[in-house]
Short mmCIF file of C-alpha atoms in Angstrom, two decimals:
data_model
loop_
_atom_site.label_atom_id
_atom_site.label_comp_id
_atom_site.label_asym_id
_atom_site.label_seq_id
_atom_site.Cartn_x
_atom_site.Cartn_y
_atom_site.Cartn_z
CA MET I 1 0.00 0.00 0.00
CA ASP I 2 2.87 2.37 0.79
CA TYR I 3 4.11 1.78 -2.76
CA TYR I 4 0.92 3.26 -4.24
CA ILE I 5 1.11 6.30 -1.96
CA THR I 6 4.69 7.00 -3.05
CA LEU I 7 3.82 6.41 -6.71
CA THR I 8 0.77 8.68 -6.50
CA LEU I 9 2.82 11.42 -4.88
CA SER I 10 5.42 11.15 -7.65
CA ILE I 11 2.78 11.37 -10.39
CA CYS I 12 1.05 14.34 -8.75
CA GLY I 13 4.39 16.08 -8.22
CA ALA I 14 5.26 15.62 -11.89
CA LEU I 15 1.85 17.00 -12.92
CA LEU I 16 2.32 20.05 -10.71
CA GLU I 17 5.84 20.62 -12.03
CA SER I 18 4.48 20.53 -15.58
CA GLY I 19 1.92 23.27 -14.95
CA ALA I 20 -1.24 21.25 -14.27
CA GLU I 21 -4.03 23.02 -12.42
CA ILE I 22 -4.48 22.30 -8.70
CA ASN I 23 -7.87 20.63 -9.10
CA ARG I 24 -6.44 18.14 -11.62
CA VAL I 25 -3.59 17.19 -9.27
CA GLU I 26 -5.85 16.65 -6.27
CA ASP I 27 -8.43 14.71 -8.28
CA THR I 28 -5.70 12.46 -9.75
CA ALA I 29 -4.41 11.56 -6.27
CA ARG I 30 -7.90 10.74 -4.98
CA ARG I 31 -8.83 8.60 -7.97
CA ILE I 32 -5.65 6.53 -7.93
CA LEU I 33 -5.69 5.78 -4.21
CA LEU I 34 -9.43 5.09 -3.98
CA SER I 35 -9.10 2.65 -6.89
CA LYS I 36 -6.37 0.81 -4.93
CA GLY I 37 -8.57 0.17 -1.93
CA PHE I 38 -7.82 3.11 0.35
CA LYS I 39 -10.88 4.16 2.36
CA SER I 40 -9.98 7.69 3.38
CA VAL I 41 -8.00 9.94 1.03
CA ASN I 42 -7.36 13.65 1.61
CA VAL I 43 -5.19 15.86 -0.56
CA PHE I 44 -4.12 19.47 -0.11
CA CYS I 45 -2.13 21.05 -2.89
CA ILE I 46 -0.72 24.46 -3.71
CA SER I 47 1.69 25.41 -6.48
CA SER I 48 4.75 24.44 -4.40
CA LEU I 49 3.53 21.74 -2.00
CA ILE I 50 1.47 18.54 -1.92
CA ILE I 51 0.16 17.07 1.35
CA LEU I 52 -1.35 13.61 0.95
CA SER I 53 -3.16 11.58 3.62
CA ALA I 54 -4.38 8.04 2.93
CA ASP I 55 -5.69 5.80 5.74
CA ASN I 56 -3.68 7.66 8.41
CA VAL I 57 -0.49 7.59 6.33
CA ILE I 58 0.73 11.13 5.58
CA ARG I 59 3.21 12.13 2.90
CA ILE I 60 4.48 15.59 1.92
CA LYS I 61 6.21 16.58 -1.31
CA ARG I 62 7.89 19.91 -1.98
CA VAL I 63 7.73 21.11 -5.58
CA THR I 64 10.41 23.57 -6.66
CA LYS I 65 10.22 23.37 -10.44
CA ASN I 66 7.22 24.72 -12.32
CA GLU I 67 7.51 24.84 -16.11
CA LEU I 68 4.67 24.35 -18.58
CA ASN I 69 4.88 21.01 -20.39
CA LEU I 70 1.57 19.89 -21.88
CA ARG I 71 3.02 16.61 -23.13
CA ASN I 72 4.06 15.65 -19.59
CA ILE I 73 0.58 16.49 -18.31
CA ASP I 74 -0.95 14.24 -20.95
CA TYR I 75 1.61 11.51 -20.21
CA PHE I 76 0.95 11.39 -16.46
CA ASN I 77 -2.81 11.70 -16.98
CA GLU I 78 -2.69 8.57 -19.12
CA MET I 79 -0.50 6.84 -16.54
CA SER I 80 -2.98 7.62 -13.76
CA ARG I 81 -5.88 6.31 -15.86
CA SER I 82 -4.04 3.06 -16.52
CA LEU I 83 -3.45 2.67 -12.76
CA CYS I 84 -7.11 3.29 -11.95
CA GLU I 85 -8.32 0.88 -14.64
CA GLU I 86 -5.57 -1.67 -13.85
CA ARG I 87 -4.43 -1.98 -17.44
CA SER I 88 -1.00 -1.90 -19.02
CA PHE I 89 0.40 1.56 -19.60
CA GLU I 90 1.24 2.41 -23.19
CA TYR I 91 1.95 5.93 -24.38
CA LEU I 92 2.43 6.28 -28.11
CA THR I 93 2.89 10.04 -28.47
CA LYS I 94 6.53 10.85 -29.14
CA PRO I 95 8.26 13.80 -27.45
CA TYR I 96 8.73 16.96 -29.47
CA THR I 97 11.96 17.02 -31.39
CA LEU I 98 14.29 20.00 -31.23
CA TYR I 99 13.33 20.74 -34.83
CA ILE I 100 9.63 21.07 -33.91
CA LYS I 101 10.48 23.27 -30.92
CA TYR I 102 12.49 25.62 -33.14
CA ILE I 103 9.57 25.87 -35.57
CA ALA I 104 7.15 26.66 -32.72
CA VAL I 105 9.38 29.43 -31.37
CA ILE I 106 9.95 30.91 -34.83
CA LEU I 107 6.22 30.93 -35.64
CA GLY I 108 5.24 32.31 -32.24
CA CYS I 109 7.73 35.18 -32.12
CA GLY I 110 7.67 35.96 -35.84
CA CYS I 111 3.88 35.98 -36.25
CA PHE I 112 3.30 38.23 -33.23
CA THR I 113 5.93 40.66 -34.54
CA LEU I 114 4.18 40.79 -37.92
CA TYR I 115 0.75 41.08 -36.29
CA PHE I 116 1.78 44.20 -34.37
CA GLY I 117 3.17 45.93 -37.45
CA GLY I 118 6.76 44.69 -37.71
CA THR I 119 8.57 43.92 -40.93
CA LEU I 120 9.75 40.51 -42.11
CA LEU I 121 13.26 41.40 -40.98
CA ASP I 122 11.93 42.37 -37.56
CA ALA I 123 10.12 39.01 -37.38
CA ALA I 124 13.29 37.14 -38.34
CA PHE I 125 15.36 38.75 -35.60
CA SER I 126 12.55 38.37 -33.09
CA SER I 127 12.51 34.64 -33.84
CA LEU I 128 16.29 34.49 -33.42
CA ILE I 129 16.05 36.17 -30.02
CA GLY I 130 13.28 33.77 -29.06
CA ILE I 131 15.49 30.80 -29.89
CA ILE I 132 18.35 32.25 -27.82
CA ILE I 133 16.32 32.89 -24.66
CA ASN I 134 14.28 29.69 -24.97
CA PHE I 135 17.10 27.20 -25.41
CA ARG I 136 19.95 28.67 -23.44
CA LYS I 137 20.82 26.83 -20.23
CA SER I 138 20.00 28.76 -17.07
CA TYR I 139 21.49 28.05 -13.65
CA LEU I 140 19.59 30.79 -11.84
CA PRO I 141 17.52 29.43 -8.92
CA PHE I 142 14.37 31.57 -9.09
CA SER I 143 11.90 32.05 -11.94
CA PHE I 144 11.73 35.81 -11.26
CA VAL I 145 15.47 36.21 -11.78
CA LYS I 146 15.40 33.92 -14.83
CA THR I 147 12.61 35.94 -16.44
CA LEU I 148 14.34 39.20 -15.57
CA CYS I 149 17.59 38.05 -17.19
CA ASP I 150 15.83 36.63 -20.27
CA SER I 151 13.84 39.82 -20.83
CA PHE I 152 16.97 41.95 -20.31
CA ILE I 153 18.92 39.87 -22.85
CA ALA I 154 16.05 40.05 -25.36
CA GLY I 155 15.71 43.80 -24.84
CA LEU I 156 19.45 44.34 -25.14
CA ILE I 157 19.68 42.50 -28.46
CA SER I 158 16.56 44.28 -29.76
CA VAL I 159 17.91 47.74 -29.00
CA ILE I 160 21.36 46.92 -30.43
CA LEU I 161 19.71 45.72 -33.65
CA SER I 162 17.61 48.87 -33.88
CA LEU I 163 20.64 51.11 -33.43
CA SER I 164 22.92 49.21 -35.81
CA ALA I 165 20.51 48.02 -38.52
CA GLY I 166 17.66 50.52 -38.22
CA LEU I 167 15.09 47.91 -37.16
CA ASN I 168 12.01 48.49 -35.00
CA TYR I 169 13.17 47.39 -31.55
CA ASP I 170 9.69 47.72 -30.04
CA LYS I 171 8.21 45.32 -32.60
CA ILE I 172 11.07 42.87 -32.07
CA MET I 173 10.51 43.06 -28.31
CA ILE I 174 6.78 42.35 -28.69
CA GLY I 175 7.49 39.13 -30.53
CA ALA I 176 10.19 37.93 -28.13
CA ILE I 177 8.16 38.84 -25.06
CA MET I 178 5.43 36.33 -25.95
CA LEU I 179 7.65 33.43 -24.86
CA LEU I 180 7.80 34.87 -21.34
CA VAL I 181 4.20 36.00 -20.79
CA PRO I 182 2.65 33.90 -17.95
CA GLY I 183 -0.64 33.18 -19.72
CA ILE I 184 -1.26 29.64 -18.42
CA THR I 185 -0.34 30.65 -14.87
CA SER I 186 -2.84 33.51 -14.94
CA VAL I 187 -5.62 31.32 -16.33
CA ASN I 188 -4.95 28.54 -13.80
CA GLY I 189 -5.01 31.10 -10.98
CA VAL I 190 -8.43 32.40 -12.04
CA LYS I 191 -9.76 28.84 -12.49
CA ASP I 192 -8.56 27.84 -9.02
CA ILE I 193 -10.22 30.84 -7.40
CA MET I 194 -13.49 30.09 -9.23
CA LYS I 195 -13.28 26.49 -7.92
CA ALA I 196 -12.81 27.80 -4.35
CA ASP I 197 -9.08 26.96 -4.21
CA ILE I 198 -8.42 30.49 -2.99
CA VAL I 199 -4.91 30.02 -1.58
CA SER I 200 -3.46 28.32 -4.66
CA GLY I 201 -5.29 30.76 -6.98
CA ILE I 202 -3.87 33.81 -5.22
CA MET I 203 -0.38 32.27 -5.26
CA GLU I 204 -0.53 31.63 -9.02
CA LEU I 205 -1.87 35.12 -9.77
CA THR I 206 0.87 36.63 -7.60
CA ASP I 207 3.46 34.56 -9.48
CA ALA I 208 2.03 35.80 -12.79
CA LEU I 209 2.11 39.41 -11.53
CA PHE I 210 5.77 39.18 -10.50
CA THR I 211 6.66 37.50 -13.79
CA ALA I 212 5.02 40.36 -15.69
CA PHE I 213 6.93 42.83 -13.51
CA ALA I 214 10.22 41.02 -14.26
CA ILE I 215 9.49 41.19 -18.01
CA ALA I 216 8.75 44.91 -17.88
CA LEU I 217 11.79 45.62 -15.70
CA GLY I 218 14.17 43.65 -17.93
CA PHE I 219 13.07 45.25 -21.19
CA SER I 220 12.93 48.73 -19.65
CA ALA I 221 16.43 48.40 -18.20
CA ALA I 222 17.82 47.36 -21.58
CA ALA I 223 16.12 50.28 -23.33
CA LEU I 224 17.30 52.81 -20.73
CA ILE I 225 20.91 51.61 -20.84
CA LEU I 226 21.31 51.76 -24.63
CA LYS I 227 18.88 54.45 -25.76
#
């Protein structure tokens, strides 16, 4: 029985790390453990912590990483369903290749730059900046600092390009900024509050607010230094 508690906690932790909403994580834990014969299951989850109680056995898991990965959410959802239905687990969807990730970044940054009035050259450099900030390795411990540094780097390159090649740095920034905007976090925060998960909802909205502040601060600092 302790095996299923540990396994459930690992699955729920992976879901939370991948950006799953709080209600999904708690519901997954309850369904798995109830299907395995536990009589009393209670789960409390926020964006950085899971507390799980099953038949007087209590486990706690601290979650420090929180990056959106929809494929991982789908993967662990399917794993939890196979556990509940007691069938063999088989996941056929392949992970995204680096080639597909590059295409997604190029389309995202480039199309937003064009949409807001940028030129094709602006879109090309915006895509290049997006690739740089999306795939560089970061060893900074906090998401606020990571976002601040990424936005500062993107802003710095944008302003340098505008000064040296006569490009529209504001349009380039708009495209690159879309990779950093905390859209899913904001939506999950609102959804949690509407489902009465007030604590987790406020935490996610606060995280989104600080991320937006880091983006604005990074780009503004780059513009003030070079302009």
